[in-house]
PDB file of C-alpha atoms and ligand atoms in Angstrom:
ATOM      1  CA  MET Q 640      18.554  10.171   0.028  1.00 47.00           C
ATOM      2  CA  ASN Q 641      19.905  11.359   3.381  1.00 49.00           C
ATOM      3  CA  ASP Q 642      20.741   7.849   4.527  1.00 54.00           C
ATOM      4  CA  THR Q 643      21.981   5.089   2.252  1.00 70.00           C
ATOM      5  CA  ARG Q 644      20.647   2.203   4.324  1.00 85.00           C
ATOM      6  CA  PRO Q 645      17.305   0.827   3.164  1.00 95.00           C
ATOM      7  CA  TYR Q 646      14.312   1.814   5.265  1.00 96.00           C
ATOM      8  CA  PRO Q 647      12.886  -1.028   7.405  1.00 96.00           C
ATOM      9  CA  ALA Q 648       9.387  -1.745   6.106  1.00 97.00           C
ATOM     10  CA  ILE Q 649       6.355  -3.957   6.524  1.00 98.00           C
ATOM     11  CA  LEU Q 650       4.072  -4.386   3.529  1.00 98.00           C
ATOM     12  CA  LEU Q 651       0.326  -4.425   3.986  1.00 98.00           C
ATOM     13  CA  PHE Q 652      -0.682  -6.393   0.951  1.00 97.00           C
ATOM     14  CA  GLY Q 653      -4.093  -7.219  -0.504  1.00 96.00           C
ATOM     15  CA  CYS Q 654      -6.592  -6.317  -3.188  1.00 94.00           C
ATOM     16  CA  PRO Q 655      -8.456  -2.988  -3.253  1.00 91.00           C
ATOM     17  CA  GLY Q 656     -11.018  -3.075  -0.458  1.00 90.00           C
ATOM     18  CA  SER Q 657      -9.233  -5.762   1.572  1.00 93.00           C
ATOM     19  CA  GLY Q 658      -8.928  -3.399   4.535  1.00 93.00           C
ATOM     20  CA  LYS Q 659      -5.313  -2.246   4.165  1.00 94.00           C
ATOM     21  CA  GLY Q 660      -6.268   1.361   4.907  1.00 92.00           C
ATOM     22  CA  THR Q 661      -8.351   0.486   7.982  1.00 93.00           C
ATOM     23  CA  GLN Q 662      -5.627  -1.697   9.460  1.00 97.00           C
ATOM     24  CA  GLY Q 663      -2.880   0.730   8.476  1.00 96.00           C
ATOM     25  CA  ALA Q 664      -4.606   3.676  10.153  1.00 95.00           C
ATOM     26  CA  VAL Q 665      -4.937   1.804  13.468  1.00 97.00           C
ATOM     27  CA  LEU Q 666      -1.462   0.261  13.418  1.00 97.00           C
ATOM     28  CA  GLY Q 667       0.052   3.574  12.347  1.00 95.00           C
ATOM     29  CA  ALA Q 668      -0.887   4.892  15.787  1.00 96.00           C
ATOM     30  CA  MET Q 669       1.629   2.487  17.361  1.00 94.00           C
ATOM     31  CA  PRO Q 670       4.832   4.214  18.499  1.00 90.00           C
ATOM     32  CA  ASN Q 671       7.308   2.576  16.121  1.00 94.00           C
ATOM     33  CA  LEU Q 672       5.147   2.298  13.023  1.00 96.00           C
ATOM     34  CA  LEU Q 673       4.648   4.910  10.325  1.00 97.00           C
ATOM     35  CA  HIS Q 674       1.726   4.166   8.019  1.00 97.00           C
ATOM     36  CA  LEU Q 675       2.162   5.359   4.441  1.00 98.00           C
ATOM     37  CA  ALA Q 676      -0.610   4.726   1.928  1.00 97.00           C
ATOM     38  CA  MET Q 677       0.441   5.311  -1.661  1.00 97.00           C
ATOM     39  CA  GLY Q 678      -3.127   6.180  -2.712  1.00 94.00           C
ATOM     40  CA  ASP Q 679      -3.256   8.891  -0.001  1.00 95.00           C
ATOM     41  CA  ILE Q 680       0.126  10.245  -1.082  1.00 98.00           C
ATOM     42  CA  PHE Q 681      -1.175  10.533  -4.644  1.00 97.00           C
ATOM     43  CA  ARG Q 682      -4.499  12.045  -3.581  1.00 96.00           C
ATOM     44  CA  ALA Q 683      -2.676  14.726  -1.564  1.00 96.00           C
ATOM     45  CA  LEU Q 684      -0.883  15.999  -4.677  1.00 96.00           C
ATOM     46  CA  ASP Q 685      -2.005  19.323  -6.053  1.00 96.00           C
ATOM     47  CA  LYS Q 686      -4.705  18.298  -8.567  1.00 94.00           C
ATOM     48  CA  THR Q 687      -3.727  21.102 -10.910  1.00 95.00           C
ATOM     49  CA  SER Q 688      -0.032  20.105 -11.037  1.00 95.00           C
ATOM     50  CA  ASP Q 689       1.276  17.979 -13.910  1.00 95.00           C
ATOM     51  CA  ILE Q 690       1.828  14.998 -11.599  1.00 95.00           C
ATOM     52  CA  GLY Q 691      -1.594  15.491  -9.977  1.00 96.00           C
ATOM     53  CA  GLN Q 692      -3.232  15.486 -13.416  1.00 96.00           C
ATOM     54  CA  GLU Q 693      -1.275  12.448 -14.483  1.00 96.00           C
ATOM     55  CA  PHE Q 694      -2.367  10.585 -11.347  1.00 97.00           C
ATOM     56  CA  LEU Q 695      -6.037  11.394 -12.055  1.00 95.00           C
ATOM     57  CA  SER Q 696      -5.731  10.288 -15.672  1.00 96.00           C
ATOM     58  CA  TYR Q 697      -4.877   6.778 -14.436  1.00 94.00           C
ATOM     59  CA  SER Q 698      -6.789   6.435 -11.176  1.00 90.00           C
ATOM     60  CA  THR Q 699     -10.143   7.508 -12.634  1.00 88.00           C
ATOM     61  CA  LYS Q 700      -9.869   4.582 -15.062  1.00 84.00           C
ATOM     62  CA  GLY Q 701      -8.836   2.134 -12.359  1.00 81.00           C
ATOM     63  CA  LEU Q 702      -5.322   1.936 -13.797  1.00 88.00           C
ATOM     64  CA  LEU Q 703      -1.990   2.003 -11.995  1.00 93.00           C
ATOM     65  CA  VAL Q 704       0.246   5.047 -12.265  1.00 97.00           C
ATOM     66  CA  PRO Q 705       3.490   4.170 -14.147  1.00 98.00           C
ATOM     67  CA  ASP Q 706       6.144   2.539 -11.954  1.00 98.00           C
ATOM     68  CA  GLU Q 707       8.975   5.079 -12.243  1.00 98.00           C
ATOM     69  CA  LEU Q 708       6.665   7.975 -11.445  1.00 97.00           C
ATOM     70  CA  THR Q 709       5.116   6.117  -8.502  1.00 98.00           C
ATOM     71  CA  VAL Q 710       8.490   5.297  -6.950  1.00 98.00           C
ATOM     72  CA  ARG Q 711       9.718   8.855  -7.526  1.00 97.00           C
ATOM     73  CA  VAL Q 712       6.652  10.323  -5.758  1.00 97.00           C
ATOM     74  CA  PHE Q 713       7.049   7.787  -2.927  1.00 98.00           C
ATOM     75  CA  ARG Q 714      10.734   8.546  -2.362  1.00 97.00           C
ATOM     76  CA  HIS Q 715      10.136  12.273  -2.509  1.00 97.00           C
ATOM     77  CA  HIS Q 716       7.390  11.925   0.108  1.00 97.00           C
ATOM     78  CA  VAL Q 717       9.547   9.832   2.472  1.00 97.00           C
ATOM     79  CA  GLU Q 718      12.493  12.197   2.121  1.00 96.00           C
ATOM     80  CA  GLY Q 719      10.153  15.118   2.869  1.00 97.00           C
ATOM     81  CA  LEU Q 720       8.935  13.414   6.063  1.00 97.00           C
ATOM     82  CA  MET Q 721      12.520  12.772   7.084  1.00 97.00           C
ATOM     83  CA  SER Q 722      13.567  16.386   6.504  1.00 97.00           C
ATOM     84  CA  ALA Q 723      10.533  17.538   8.469  1.00 98.00           C
ATOM     85  CA  GLY Q 724      11.616  15.331  11.386  1.00 96.00           C
ATOM     86  CA  ARG Q 725       8.481  13.183  11.124  1.00 96.00           C
ATOM     87  CA  TYR Q 726      10.254  10.028  10.057  1.00 96.00           C
ATOM     88  CA  ASP Q 727      13.366   8.519  11.613  1.00 95.00           C
ATOM     89  CA  PRO Q 728      14.454   5.166  10.109  1.00 94.00           C
ATOM     90  CA  ALA Q 729      16.313   4.290  13.324  1.00 92.00           C
ATOM     91  CA  TYR Q 730      13.051   4.462  15.223  1.00 93.00           C
ATOM     92  CA  HIS Q 731      10.216   3.831  12.738  1.00 95.00           C
ATOM     93  CA  THR Q 732       9.334   0.840  10.652  1.00 96.00           C
ATOM     94  CA  LEU Q 733       7.374   1.933   7.582  1.00 97.00           C
ATOM     95  CA  LEU Q 734       3.985   0.285   7.246  1.00 97.00           C
ATOM     96  CA  LEU Q 735       3.475   0.442   3.499  1.00 98.00           C
ATOM     97  CA  ASP Q 736      -0.020   0.211   2.127  1.00 97.00           C
ATOM     98  CA  GLY Q 737      -0.370   0.048  -1.641  1.00 95.00           C
ATOM     99  CA  ILE Q 738       3.293   0.038  -2.608  1.00 98.00           C
ATOM    100  CA  PRO Q 739       4.964  -1.900  -4.219  1.00 98.00           C
ATOM    101  CA  ARG Q 740       2.086  -2.910  -6.491  1.00 97.00           C
ATOM    102  CA  THR Q 741       4.012  -4.353  -9.408  1.00 98.00           C
ATOM    103  CA  VAL Q 742       7.062  -6.573  -9.744  1.00 98.00           C
ATOM    104  CA  LYS Q 743       8.833  -3.627 -11.390  1.00 98.00           C
ATOM    105  CA  GLN Q 744       8.168  -1.497  -8.293  1.00 98.00           C
ATOM    106  CA  VAL Q 745       9.665  -4.274  -6.146  1.00 98.00           C
ATOM    107  CA  GLU Q 746      12.839  -3.969  -8.241  1.00 98.00           C
ATOM    108  CA  LEU Q 747      12.883  -0.169  -8.128  1.00 98.00           C
ATOM    109  CA  LEU Q 748      12.492  -0.257  -4.353  1.00 98.00           C
ATOM    110  CA  GLN Q 749      14.999  -3.010  -3.719  1.00 96.00           C
ATOM    111  CA  SER Q 750      17.711  -0.692  -2.441  1.00 95.00           C
ATOM    112  CA  VAL Q 751      15.233   1.755  -0.879  1.00 97.00           C
ATOM    113  CA  ILE Q 752      13.302  -0.475   1.551  1.00 98.00           C
ATOM    114  CA  GLU Q 753      14.178  -3.573   3.530  1.00 97.00           C
ATOM    115  CA  VAL Q 754      11.053  -5.712   3.769  1.00 97.00           C
ATOM    116  CA  LYS Q 755      10.715  -7.339   7.201  1.00 97.00           C
ATOM    117  CA  ARG Q 756       7.258  -8.860   6.705  1.00 98.00           C
ATOM    118  CA  VAL Q 757       4.510  -9.012   4.104  1.00 98.00           C
ATOM    119  CA  VAL Q 758       1.031  -9.165   5.620  1.00 98.00           C
ATOM    120  CA  TYR Q 759      -1.326 -10.547   3.016  1.00 98.00           C
ATOM    121  CA  LEU Q 760      -4.963  -9.624   3.711  1.00 97.00           C
ATOM    122  CA  MET Q 761      -6.852 -12.358   1.906  1.00 96.00           C
ATOM    123  CA  ILE Q 762     -10.425 -11.998   0.638  1.00 93.00           C
ATOM    124  CA  GLU Q 763     -12.078 -14.973  -1.042  1.00 89.00           C
ATOM    125  CA  ASP Q 764     -15.578 -13.584  -1.541  1.00 87.00           C
ATOM    126  CA  ARG Q 765     -15.441 -11.391  -4.662  1.00 84.00           C
ATOM    127  CA  ASP Q 766     -19.082 -10.240  -4.475  1.00 86.00           C
ATOM    128  CA  ALA Q 767     -18.624  -9.090  -0.876  1.00 84.00           C
ATOM    129  CA  LEU Q 768     -15.523  -7.243  -2.014  1.00 88.00           C
ATOM    130  CA  ILE Q 769     -17.375  -5.384  -4.784  1.00 86.00           C
ATOM    131  CA  ALA Q 770     -20.139  -4.483  -2.302  1.00 85.00           C
ATOM    132  CA  ARG Q 771     -17.511  -3.160   0.129  1.00 84.00           C
ATOM    133  CA  LEU Q 772     -15.874  -0.983  -2.516  1.00 86.00           C
ATOM    134  CA  THR Q 773     -19.241   0.378  -3.675  1.00 84.00           C
ATOM    135  CA  LYS Q 774     -20.114   1.307  -0.078  1.00 83.00           C
ATOM    136  CA  ARG Q 775     -16.771   3.035   0.376  1.00 80.00           C
ATOM    137  CA  ALA Q 776     -17.390   5.129  -2.752  1.00 75.00           C
ATOM    138  CA  ALA Q 777     -20.636   6.409  -1.252  1.00 74.00           C
ATOM    139  CA  LYS Q 778     -18.907   7.415   1.993  1.00 77.00           C
ATOM    140  CA  SER Q 779     -15.692   8.943   0.730  1.00 71.00           C
ATOM    141  CA  ASN Q 780     -15.032  11.080  -2.261  1.00 67.00           C
ATOM    142  CA  ARG Q 781     -13.375   8.390  -4.394  1.00 66.00           C
ATOM    143  CA  PRO Q 782     -14.160   8.786  -8.115  1.00 62.00           C
ATOM    144  CA  ASP Q 783     -12.178   5.572  -8.709  1.00 60.00           C
ATOM    145  CA  ASP Q 784     -14.734   3.636  -6.649  1.00 61.00           C
ATOM    146  CA  ALA Q 785     -17.837   5.196  -8.143  1.00 66.00           C
ATOM    147  CA  GLN Q 786     -18.548   2.859 -11.042  1.00 77.00           C
ATOM    148  CA  ARG Q 787     -18.847  -0.877 -11.043  1.00 82.00           C
ATOM    149  CA  SER Q 788     -16.822  -1.159 -14.260  1.00 85.00           C
ATOM    150  CA  VAL Q 789     -13.972   0.822 -12.684  1.00 83.00           C
ATOM    151  CA  ILE Q 790     -14.106  -1.306  -9.528  1.00 86.00           C
ATOM    152  CA  GLU Q 791     -13.990  -4.487 -11.590  1.00 87.00           C
ATOM    153  CA  ASN Q 792     -11.106  -3.128 -13.596  1.00 86.00           C
ATOM    154  CA  ARG Q 793      -9.155  -2.389 -10.421  1.00 86.00           C
ATOM    155  CA  ILE Q 794      -9.674  -5.937  -9.215  1.00 90.00           C
ATOM    156  CA  LEU Q 795      -8.479  -7.267 -12.584  1.00 91.00           C
ATOM    157  CA  VAL Q 796      -5.426  -5.006 -12.508  1.00 91.00           C
ATOM    158  CA  TYR Q 797      -4.725  -6.274  -8.984  1.00 94.00           C
ATOM    159  CA  GLU Q 798      -4.908  -9.894 -10.105  1.00 94.00           C
ATOM    160  CA  ARG Q 799      -2.759  -9.333 -13.166  1.00 96.00           C
ATOM    161  CA  GLU Q 800      -0.126  -6.869 -11.923  1.00 96.00           C
ATOM    162  CA  THR Q 801      -0.123  -6.804  -8.140  1.00 96.00           C
ATOM    163  CA  HIS Q 802      -0.720 -10.368  -7.024  1.00 96.00           C
ATOM    164  CA  PRO Q 803       2.601 -11.528  -8.604  1.00 97.00           C
ATOM    165  CA  VAL Q 804       4.408  -9.200  -6.155  1.00 98.00           C
ATOM    166  CA  LEU Q 805       3.908 -11.922  -3.522  1.00 97.00           C
ATOM    167  CA  ASP Q 806       6.197 -14.258  -5.459  1.00 97.00           C
ATOM    168  CA  ALA Q 807       8.963 -11.656  -5.388  1.00 97.00           C
ATOM    169  CA  TYR Q 808       9.462 -12.125  -1.627  1.00 97.00           C
ATOM    170  CA  PRO Q 809      10.696 -15.182   0.266  1.00 97.00           C
ATOM    171  CA  LYS Q 810       7.781 -17.303   1.540  1.00 97.00           C
ATOM    172  CA  LYS Q 811       8.997 -17.026   5.104  1.00 96.00           C
ATOM    173  CA  LEU Q 812       8.340 -13.266   5.051  1.00 97.00           C
ATOM    174  CA  ILE Q 813       4.684 -13.687   4.074  1.00 98.00           C
ATOM    175  CA  ALA Q 814       1.945 -13.871   6.717  1.00 98.00           C
ATOM    176  CA  ARG Q 815      -1.507 -14.746   5.395  1.00 97.00           C
ATOM    177  CA  VAL Q 816      -4.406 -13.182   7.274  1.00 98.00           C
ATOM    178  CA  ASN Q 817      -8.085 -13.915   6.709  1.00 96.00           C
ATOM    179  CA  ALA Q 818      -9.542 -10.493   5.852  1.00 95.00           C
ATOM    180  CA  ASP Q 819     -13.076 -11.905   5.512  1.00 92.00           C
ATOM    181  CA  GLN Q 820     -13.753 -11.307   9.219  1.00 93.00           C
ATOM    182  CA  PRO Q 821     -14.688  -8.266  11.326  1.00 93.00           C
ATOM    183  CA  PRO Q 822     -11.926  -5.599  11.414  1.00 94.00           C
ATOM    184  CA  LEU Q 823     -10.984  -6.339  15.048  1.00 97.00           C
ATOM    185  CA  GLY Q 824     -10.362  -9.985  14.220  1.00 97.00           C
ATOM    186  CA  VAL Q 825      -8.201  -8.925  11.289  1.00 97.00           C
ATOM    187  CA  LEU Q 826      -6.341  -6.505  13.571  1.00 98.00           C
ATOM    188  CA  ARG Q 827      -5.643  -9.270  16.105  1.00 98.00           C
ATOM    189  CA  ASP Q 828      -4.245 -11.548  13.390  1.00 98.00           C
ATOM    190  CA  VAL Q 829      -2.178  -8.776  11.784  1.00 98.00           C
ATOM    191  CA  ALA Q 830      -0.757  -7.749  15.178  1.00 96.00           C
ATOM    192  CA  ASP Q 831       0.171 -11.387  15.809  1.00 96.00           C
ATOM    193  CA  ALA Q 832       2.018 -11.487  12.481  1.00 96.00           C
ATOM    194  CA  LEU Q 833       3.949  -8.317  13.306  1.00 96.00           C
ATOM    195  CA  VAL Q 834       5.174  -9.094  16.805  1.00 92.00           C
ATOM    196  CA  GLY Q 835       8.955  -9.162  16.647  1.00 88.00           C
ATOM    197  CA  CYS Q 836       9.258  -7.412  13.246  1.00 89.00           C
ATOM    198  CA  VAL Q 837       9.103  -3.875  14.549  1.00 86.00           C
ATOM    199  CA  SER Q 838      11.888  -1.910  16.209  1.00 73.00           C
ATOM    200  CA  ALA Q 839      11.321  -1.581  19.957  1.00 71.00           C
ATOM    201  CA  LYS Q 840      13.349   1.610  20.331  1.00 71.00           C
ATOM    202  CA  ILE Q 841      11.353   4.405  21.936  1.00 69.00           C
TER     203      ILE Q 841
HETATM  204  P1  LIG N1105      -7.082   0.940  -3.115  1.00 94.81           P
HETATM  205  O1  LIG N1105      -6.616   0.883  -1.702  1.00 94.81           O
HETATM  206  O2  LIG N1105      -8.550   0.903  -3.218  1.00 94.81           O
HETATM  207  O3  LIG N1105      -6.377   0.008  -4.006  1.00 94.81           O
HETATM  208  P2  LIG N1105      -5.484   3.300  -3.352  1.00 94.81           P
HETATM  209  O4  LIG N1105      -6.025   4.427  -2.556  1.00 94.81           O
HETATM  210  O5  LIG N1105      -4.392   2.512  -2.769  1.00 94.81           O
HETATM  211  O6  LIG N1105      -6.710   2.366  -3.710  1.00 94.81           O
HETATM  212  O7  LIG N1105      -4.988   3.820  -4.776  1.00 94.81           O
HETATM  213  C1  LIG N1105      -5.787   4.656  -5.571  1.00 94.81           C
HETATM  214  C2  LIG N1105      -5.141   4.784  -6.937  1.00 94.81           C
HETATM  215  O8  LIG N1105      -3.826   5.341  -6.808  1.00 94.81           O
HETATM  216  C3  LIG N1105      -4.904   3.469  -7.663  1.00 94.81           C
HETATM  217  O9  LIG N1105      -6.048   3.028  -8.353  1.00 94.81           O
HETATM  218  C4  LIG N1105      -3.772   3.850  -8.622  1.00 94.81           C
HETATM  219  O10 LIG N1105      -4.241   4.595  -9.730  1.00 94.81           O
HETATM  220  C5  LIG N1105      -2.939   4.776  -7.758  1.00 94.81           C
HETATM  221  N1  LIG N1105      -1.894   4.015  -7.032  1.00 94.81           N
HETATM  222  C6  LIG N1105      -1.813   3.833  -5.685  1.00 94.81           C
HETATM  223  N2  LIG N1105      -0.722   3.113  -5.377  1.00 94.81           N
HETATM  224  C7  LIG N1105      -0.089   2.837  -6.531  1.00 94.81           C
HETATM  225  C8  LIG N1105       1.088   2.123  -6.881  1.00 94.81           C
HETATM  226  N3  LIG N1105       1.874   1.534  -5.958  1.00 94.81           N
HETATM  227  N4  LIG N1105       1.434   2.047  -8.186  1.00 94.81           N
HETATM  228  C9  LIG N1105       0.706   2.635  -9.141  1.00 94.81           C
HETATM  229  N5  LIG N1105      -0.422   3.310  -8.889  1.00 94.81           N
HETATM  230  C10 LIG N1105      -0.834   3.429  -7.604  1.00 94.81           C
END
C-alpha cells in the first residue's frame, strides 16, 4: 500500500436488492465520496482470467467468493485507483457497497479501512425483495439474479454470513434506514445519516 493509514470509509450495508447500488451511485457523485461496489469490481474482471473464472464459479451459485481472494481483489483495485490519481484518501471517503460481507472480511480489512459509519438499509418485506431482485435480473445481465433458487440462496447466505457483520462494529456507528420506501426517501435518510462523517476538503 502507498499509504499506511487506513482509508476513511462508510459502509452501505444491507441484503441483496436493498438498494445499496442505487444509493451508492447517486451518493458517489458527491465531491468527497468514492463509491466502490465489490460486485462491480468482480464483474469488471476479465471473465477468461483465473480470478474471473473463480468469481463466476461462486456468483452463479449465489455463493460468496472466498474472503482472502475478495480482500486481495479489493485492495488491488483501490491501489490501482490511487496510482491512477482517481482516489486520494486525504480527500475522498470510500463509500463501500458489498464489502465487508463476512466477519472474516471485517478482520482482514481492519488495518485497511477506518469505518466512520455503517448505513444499514433495512428491508422487512421478503416477498417484495424477491420480486425486486427478479425484476433487476430482467433488466440487467445478472446471471446470479436469474433463478429464484439462486436469489433465495443469496438471501440465505446474507442472513447467515453477512448479517453478523453488523455486530462487529460499535452500535454508535450504525445508522438504520428504512429501505422499504421510494428511493428518494431512502436517499434523504441516508444523507441525514452521513452528514458530518465525510471529509469536507475540496
Ligand atoms: P448484490 O448487490 O445483489 O448482493 P453484488 O453485485 O454485490 O450483488 O455481488 C455479486 C456477487 O459477487 C455476489 O453474489 C458474490 O458472489 C460476489 N461478491 C460481491 N461482494 C463480495 C464480498 N464482499 N465477498 C464475497 N463475495 C462477494
